[in-house]
PDB file of C-alpha atoms in Angstrom:
ATOM      1  CA  SER M   1      11.239 -82.453  82.712  1.00 51.00           C
ATOM      2  CA  LYS M   2      14.128 -82.649  83.961  1.00 54.00           C
ATOM      3  CA  PRO M   3      14.783 -85.530  86.385  1.00 59.00           C
ATOM      4  CA  PHE M   4      16.442 -83.374  89.103  1.00 67.00           C
ATOM      5  CA  ILE M   5      17.028 -79.488  89.170  1.00 70.00           C
ATOM      6  CA  LEU M   6      20.846 -78.277  87.732  1.00 74.00           C
ATOM      7  CA  TRP M   7      21.020 -75.768  90.563  1.00 69.00           C
ATOM      8  CA  GLN M   8      24.146 -74.708  89.258  1.00 72.00           C
ATOM      9  CA  ILE M   9      22.787 -73.543  85.913  1.00 78.00           C
ATOM     10  CA  ASP M  10      19.057 -71.894  86.997  1.00 80.00           C
ATOM     11  CA  PHE M  11      20.524 -69.646  89.714  1.00 82.00           C
ATOM     12  CA  SER M  12      23.125 -69.591  88.447  1.00 84.00           C
ATOM     13  CA  ARG M  13      22.374 -65.785  88.883  1.00 85.00           C
ATOM     14  CA  VAL M  14      21.689 -65.811  92.223  1.00 84.00           C
ATOM     15  CA  PHE M  15      25.414 -67.039  93.063  1.00 82.00           C
ATOM     16  CA  ARG M  16      26.894 -64.012  90.162  1.00 83.00           C
ATOM     17  CA  ASP M  17      24.732 -61.210  91.683  1.00 84.00           C
ATOM     18  CA  ASN M  18      23.944 -61.924  95.391  1.00 85.00           C
ATOM     19  CA  GLY M  19      26.898 -64.635  96.610  1.00 87.00           C
ATOM     20  CA  GLY M  20      24.282 -67.261  97.238  1.00 90.00           C
ATOM     21  CA  PHE M  21      20.883 -67.361  98.801  1.00 91.00           C
ATOM     22  CA  ASP M  22      18.984 -64.986 101.328  1.00 94.00           C
ATOM     23  CA  ILE M  23      17.550 -67.777 103.117  1.00 96.00           C
ATOM     24  CA  VAL M  24      17.886 -72.030 102.564  1.00 96.00           C
ATOM     25  CA  ILE M  25      14.475 -73.257 105.196  1.00 96.00           C
ATOM     26  CA  GLY M  26      13.999 -77.150 104.772  1.00 94.00           C
ATOM     27  CA  ASN M  27      13.589 -80.387 106.829  1.00 93.00           C
ATOM     28  CA  PRO M  28      16.130 -83.150 105.262  1.00 93.00           C
ATOM     29  CA  PRO M  29      15.815 -86.609 105.782  1.00 89.00           C
ATOM     30  CA  TYR M  30      16.868 -87.700 109.289  1.00 87.00           C
ATOM     31  CA  VAL M  31      19.434 -90.800 109.195  1.00 88.00           C
ATOM     32  CA  GLY M  32      21.688 -91.922 111.243  1.00 87.00           C
ATOM     33  CA  GLU M  33      24.187 -93.908 110.266  1.00 86.00           C
ATOM     34  CA  LYS M  34      24.145 -97.315 112.206  1.00 87.00           C
ATOM     35  CA  GLY M  35      22.196 -99.069 108.950  1.00 86.00           C
ATOM     36  CA  HIS M  36      23.182 -97.092 106.473  1.00 90.00           C
ATOM     37  CA  LYS M  37      27.346 -97.806 106.090  1.00 88.00           C
ATOM     38  CA  GLU M  38      27.114 -97.765 102.509  1.00 90.00           C
ATOM     39  CA  MET M  39      25.416 -95.137 101.731  1.00 91.00           C
ATOM     40  CA  PHE M  40      27.855 -93.011 104.466  1.00 89.00           C
ATOM     41  CA  GLN M  41      31.053 -93.898 103.065  1.00 93.00           C
ATOM     42  CA  GLU M  42      29.734 -93.005  99.600  1.00 93.00           C
ATOM     43  CA  ILE M  43      28.873 -89.533 100.975  1.00 92.00           C
ATOM     44  CA  ALA M  44      33.129 -89.531 102.540  1.00 93.00           C
ATOM     45  CA  ARG M  45      33.621 -90.301  99.273  1.00 94.00           C
ATOM     46  CA  THR M  46      32.298 -86.633  97.912  1.00 93.00           C
ATOM     47  CA  GLU M  47      33.666 -82.991  98.822  1.00 93.00           C
ATOM     48  CA  LEU M  48      31.122 -82.061 101.463  1.00 92.00           C
ATOM     49  CA  GLY M  49      31.923 -85.707 102.670  1.00 92.00           C
ATOM     50  CA  LYS M  50      35.950 -85.106 102.978  1.00 95.00           C
ATOM     51  CA  LYS M  51      35.641 -81.790 104.253  1.00 95.00           C
ATOM     52  CA  TYR M  52      32.891 -83.153 106.878  1.00 95.00           C
ATOM     53  CA  TYR M  53      32.802 -86.690 107.528  1.00 93.00           C
ATOM     54  CA  TYR M  54      32.816 -87.621 110.830  1.00 90.00           C
ATOM     55  CA  GLY M  55      31.387 -91.240 112.811  1.00 86.00           C
ATOM     56  CA  LYS M  56      29.272 -91.492 113.960  1.00 89.00           C
ATOM     57  CA  VAL M  57      26.851 -88.236 111.703  1.00 93.00           C
ATOM     58  CA  ASP M  58      23.246 -87.807 110.787  1.00 93.00           C
ATOM     59  CA  LEU M  59      22.480 -87.228 106.510  1.00 94.00           C
ATOM     60  CA  PHE M  60      21.143 -83.902 107.923  1.00 95.00           C
ATOM     61  CA  TYR M  61      24.248 -82.432 109.615  1.00 96.00           C
ATOM     62  CA  PHE M  62      25.317 -82.393 105.412  1.00 95.00           C
ATOM     63  CA  PHE M  63      22.024 -80.376 105.109  1.00 96.00           C
ATOM     64  CA  PHE M  64      23.511 -77.349 107.288  1.00 97.00           C
ATOM     65  CA  HIS M  65      26.577 -77.754 106.200  1.00 96.00           C
ATOM     66  CA  LYS M  66      25.705 -78.058 102.689  1.00 95.00           C
ATOM     67  CA  SER M  67      23.366 -74.430 103.639  1.00 96.00           C
ATOM     68  CA  LEU M  68      25.577 -73.018 105.161  1.00 97.00           C
ATOM     69  CA  ASP M  69      27.509 -73.110 101.529  1.00 94.00           C
ATOM     70  CA  LEU M  70      24.099 -71.637  99.126  1.00 93.00           C
ATOM     71  CA  LEU M  71      24.079 -69.053 101.503  1.00 96.00           C
ATOM     72  CA  ARG M  72      25.855 -65.228 100.789  1.00 95.00           C
ATOM     73  CA  GLU M  73      26.930 -63.608 103.706  1.00 96.00           C
ATOM     74  CA  ARG M  74      23.752 -62.958 106.183  1.00 97.00           C
ATOM     75  CA  GLY M  75      21.866 -65.164 104.684  1.00 97.00           C
ATOM     76  CA  ILE M  76      19.143 -67.467 106.817  1.00 98.00           C
ATOM     77  CA  ASN M  77      19.205 -70.683 107.440  1.00 98.00           C
ATOM     78  CA  ALA M  78      16.175 -72.246 109.061  1.00 98.00           C
ATOM     79  CA  LEU M  79      16.228 -76.167 109.260  1.00 97.00           C
ATOM     80  CA  ILE M  80      14.155 -78.636 110.951  1.00 95.00           C
ATOM     81  CA  THR M  81      15.774 -81.592 112.716  1.00 95.00           C
ATOM     82  CA  THR M  82      16.400 -83.105 115.978  1.00 92.00           C
ATOM     83  CA  ASN M  83      17.800 -81.829 119.048  1.00 94.00           C
ATOM     84  CA  TYR M  84      20.594 -84.974 118.649  1.00 92.00           C
ATOM     85  CA  TYR M  85      23.225 -82.466 117.066  1.00 93.00           C
ATOM     86  CA  ILE M  86      23.826 -80.110 119.846  1.00 92.00           C
ATOM     87  CA  THR M  87      24.592 -82.491 122.458  1.00 90.00           C
ATOM     88  CA  ALA M  88      25.960 -85.586 119.905  1.00 92.00           C
ATOM     89  CA  GLN M  89      29.471 -86.810 119.703  1.00 91.00           C
ATOM     90  CA  GLY M  90      29.455 -87.072 115.896  1.00 92.00           C
ATOM     91  CA  ALA M  91      28.194 -83.642 115.367  1.00 94.00           C
ATOM     92  CA  ILE M  92      32.093 -81.977 116.991  1.00 93.00           C
ATOM     93  CA  LYS M  93      32.208 -80.983 112.728  1.00 95.00           C
ATOM     94  CA  LEU M  94      28.495 -79.021 112.796  1.00 95.00           C
ATOM     95  CA  ARG M  95      29.099 -77.910 115.722  1.00 94.00           C
ATOM     96  CA  THR M  96      33.099 -75.786 114.276  1.00 94.00           C
ATOM     97  CA  ASP M  97      30.825 -74.583 111.481  1.00 96.00           C
ATOM     98  CA  PHE M  98      28.588 -73.207 113.675  1.00 95.00           C
ATOM     99  CA  PHE M  99      30.580 -72.316 115.135  1.00 93.00           C
ATOM    100  CA  ASN M 100      33.573 -71.217 112.377  1.00 94.00           C
ATOM    101  CA  ARG M 101      31.182 -69.873 109.603  1.00 96.00           C
ATOM    102  CA  ALA M 102      27.907 -68.788 111.369  1.00 96.00           C
ATOM    103  CA  THR M 103      25.662 -66.999 113.697  1.00 97.00           C
ATOM    104  CA  ILE M 104      22.568 -69.274 116.002  1.00 97.00           C
ATOM    105  CA  LEU M 105      19.532 -66.741 115.920  1.00 97.00           C
ATOM    106  CA  LYS M 106      17.226 -68.933 117.891  1.00 97.00           C
ATOM    107  CA  MET M 107      16.966 -72.472 119.017  1.00 97.00           C
ATOM    108  CA  ILE M 108      13.406 -73.848 119.950  1.00 97.00           C
ATOM    109  CA  ASP M 109      14.275 -77.311 121.042  1.00 97.00           C
ATOM    110  CA  PHE M 110      10.163 -79.509 120.944  1.00 96.00           C
ATOM    111  CA  ASN M 111      12.247 -82.707 123.163  1.00 93.00           C
ATOM    112  CA  GLU M 112       8.710 -85.092 123.654  1.00 91.00           C
ATOM    113  CA  TYR M 113       6.576 -82.645 122.106  1.00 94.00           C
ATOM    114  CA  LYS M 114       5.349 -84.111 119.007  1.00 91.00           C
ATOM    115  CA  LEU M 115       4.744 -81.627 115.247  1.00 90.00           C
ATOM    116  CA  PHE M 116       4.355 -84.751 112.667  1.00 85.00           C
ATOM    117  CA  GLN M 117       1.548 -87.361 113.801  1.00 77.00           C
ATOM    118  CA  SER M 118       3.128 -89.967 112.700  1.00 75.00           C
ATOM    119  CA  ALA M 119       6.626 -90.112 113.220  1.00 69.00           C
ATOM    120  CA  LEU M 120       8.064 -91.850 115.852  1.00 65.00           C
ATOM    121  CA  GLY M 121      10.587 -91.080 118.417  1.00 66.00           C
ATOM    122  CA  GLN M 122      10.485 -87.288 117.819  1.00 75.00           C
ATOM    123  CA  HIS M 123      12.711 -85.200 119.577  1.00 90.00           C
ATOM    124  CA  ASN M 124      13.184 -81.806 117.139  1.00 93.00           C
ATOM    125  CA  MET M 125      14.414 -78.906 117.079  1.00 96.00           C
ATOM    126  CA  ILE M 126      14.134 -75.514 114.670  1.00 97.00           C
ATOM    127  CA  THR M 127      17.886 -73.747 114.859  1.00 97.00           C
ATOM    128  CA  ILE M 128      17.565 -70.082 113.205  1.00 98.00           C
ATOM    129  CA  LEU M 129      21.538 -69.428 111.951  1.00 97.00           C
ATOM    130  CA  GLU M 130      22.694 -66.158 109.967  1.00 98.00           C
ATOM    131  CA  LYS M 131      25.956 -67.194 107.998  1.00 98.00           C
ATOM    132  CA  GLY M 132      28.431 -64.731 109.437  1.00 97.00           C
ATOM    133  CA  LYS M 133      29.941 -64.553 113.046  1.00 94.00           C
ATOM    134  CA  LEU M 134      27.852 -61.387 114.447  1.00 92.00           C
ATOM    135  CA  SER M 135      27.781 -60.255 118.046  1.00 90.00           C
ATOM    136  CA  GLN M 136      24.170 -61.496 118.861  1.00 91.00           C
ATOM    137  CA  ASN M 137      22.564 -62.148 121.680  1.00 94.00           C
ATOM    138  CA  VAL M 138      21.041 -66.742 120.729  1.00 96.00           C
ATOM    139  CA  GLU M 139      17.216 -67.468 121.939  1.00 97.00           C
ATOM    140  CA  THR M 140      16.160 -69.993 123.141  1.00 96.00           C
ATOM    141  CA  ALA M 141      13.291 -72.003 124.111  1.00 97.00           C
ATOM    142  CA  ILE M 142      13.009 -75.484 125.679  1.00 97.00           C
ATOM    143  CA  THR M 143       9.194 -76.275 126.174  1.00 97.00           C
ATOM    144  CA  SER M 144       7.996 -79.434 128.437  1.00 97.00           C
ATOM    145  CA  ARG M 145       5.106 -79.960 126.906  1.00 95.00           C
ATOM    146  CA  LYS M 146       4.316 -83.900 125.487  1.00 93.00           C
ATOM    147  CA  GLY M 147       2.203 -85.499 123.947  1.00 91.00           C
ATOM    148  CA  ASN M 148       0.422 -84.085 119.647  1.00 91.00           C
ATOM    149  CA  SER M 149       1.376 -80.641 118.827  1.00 92.00           C
ATOM    150  CA  ASN M 150      -1.818 -78.205 118.131  1.00 93.00           C
ATOM    151  CA  GLN M 151      -1.842 -75.444 115.752  1.00 95.00           C
ATOM    152  CA  ASP M 152      -2.664 -73.077 118.561  1.00 96.00           C
ATOM    153  CA  VAL M 153      -0.470 -74.185 121.304  1.00 96.00           C
ATOM    154  CA  LEU M 154       2.681 -74.429 118.655  1.00 96.00           C
ATOM    155  CA  VAL M 155       1.798 -70.378 117.680  1.00 96.00           C
ATOM    156  CA  ARG M 156       1.792 -70.099 121.848  1.00 97.00           C
ATOM    157  CA  ILE M 157       5.333 -71.119 121.485  1.00 97.00           C
ATOM    158  CA  LEU M 158       7.408 -69.593 118.387  1.00 95.00           C
ATOM    159  CA  GLN M 159       6.049 -66.084 119.525  1.00 96.00           C
ATOM    160  CA  TRP M 160       7.725 -66.353 122.832  1.00 97.00           C
ATOM    161  CA  ASN M 161       4.261 -66.914 125.365  1.00 97.00           C
ATOM    162  CA  ASP M 162       3.629 -70.502 126.515  1.00 98.00           C
ATOM    163  CA  ALA M 163       3.510 -70.996 129.873  1.00 97.00           C
ATOM    164  CA  GLU M 164       5.037 -74.763 129.596  1.00 97.00           C
ATOM    165  CA  THR M 165       7.917 -73.664 127.970  1.00 98.00           C
ATOM    166  CA  GLU M 166      10.854 -71.311 129.018  1.00 98.00           C
ATOM    167  CA  TYR M 167      12.836 -69.438 127.323  1.00 98.00           C
ATOM    168  CA  PHE M 168      16.439 -68.187 127.918  1.00 96.00           C
ATOM    169  CA  ALA M 169      18.855 -65.158 125.570  1.00 96.00           C
ATOM    170  CA  PHE M 170      23.075 -65.625 125.513  1.00 92.00           C
ATOM    171  CA  SER M 171      25.295 -64.774 124.860  1.00 91.00           C
ATOM    172  CA  GLN M 172      27.330 -66.936 121.425  1.00 89.00           C
ATOM    173  CA  GLU M 173      30.257 -67.175 124.019  1.00 84.00           C
ATOM    174  CA  GLN M 174      28.286 -68.690 126.400  1.00 86.00           C
ATOM    175  CA  LEU M 175      26.812 -71.576 124.005  1.00 85.00           C
ATOM    176  CA  TYR M 176      29.896 -72.779 123.289  1.00 78.00           C
ATOM    177  CA  GLU M 177      32.295 -74.262 126.015  1.00 69.00           C
ATOM    178  CA  GLY M 178      35.327 -73.200 125.673  1.00 59.00           C
ATOM    179  CA  ASN M 179      37.022 -75.611 123.295  1.00 56.00           C
ATOM    180  CA  GLN M 180      33.841 -78.475 123.912  1.00 57.00           C
ATOM    181  CA  LEU M 181      32.098 -77.790 119.991  1.00 64.00           C
TER     182      LEU M 181
END
């Protein structure tokens, strides 16, 4: 009957005995700073915001940062978000945080293939990363499909077996272009 979860208390053993969560999975809200300045000004004043706020951010960036904070070393994060963060100027601190604290395992870019029936303007991506630096290849999938998704096609995409999706694997170093995160 609590109005919210007191995770520091309710999950104190997770941090004391395990060093953090084994996995964080989510679909955080996609809220851009444009049109929501007041909300982002509040976030910028928080501890997380002081560390990671950068103009033209999206709210989901902070979910990535916080999940890395909550994961134990070698813990897994899997979030479905928009794909804009991979090139957006406002995501420079997010990509830098990935570079410094994580190993990206998989990136599945759905482009214009709509995963959510009611949402407009979707360009969804599933990002799976592991906390810590490993020498492991990044597996990527980029689909050229359009329209509404269905279960059979999604299964083929996620099993790396869809004819309209390209699949790649490359090193972590190739993911980042020098100092251009």
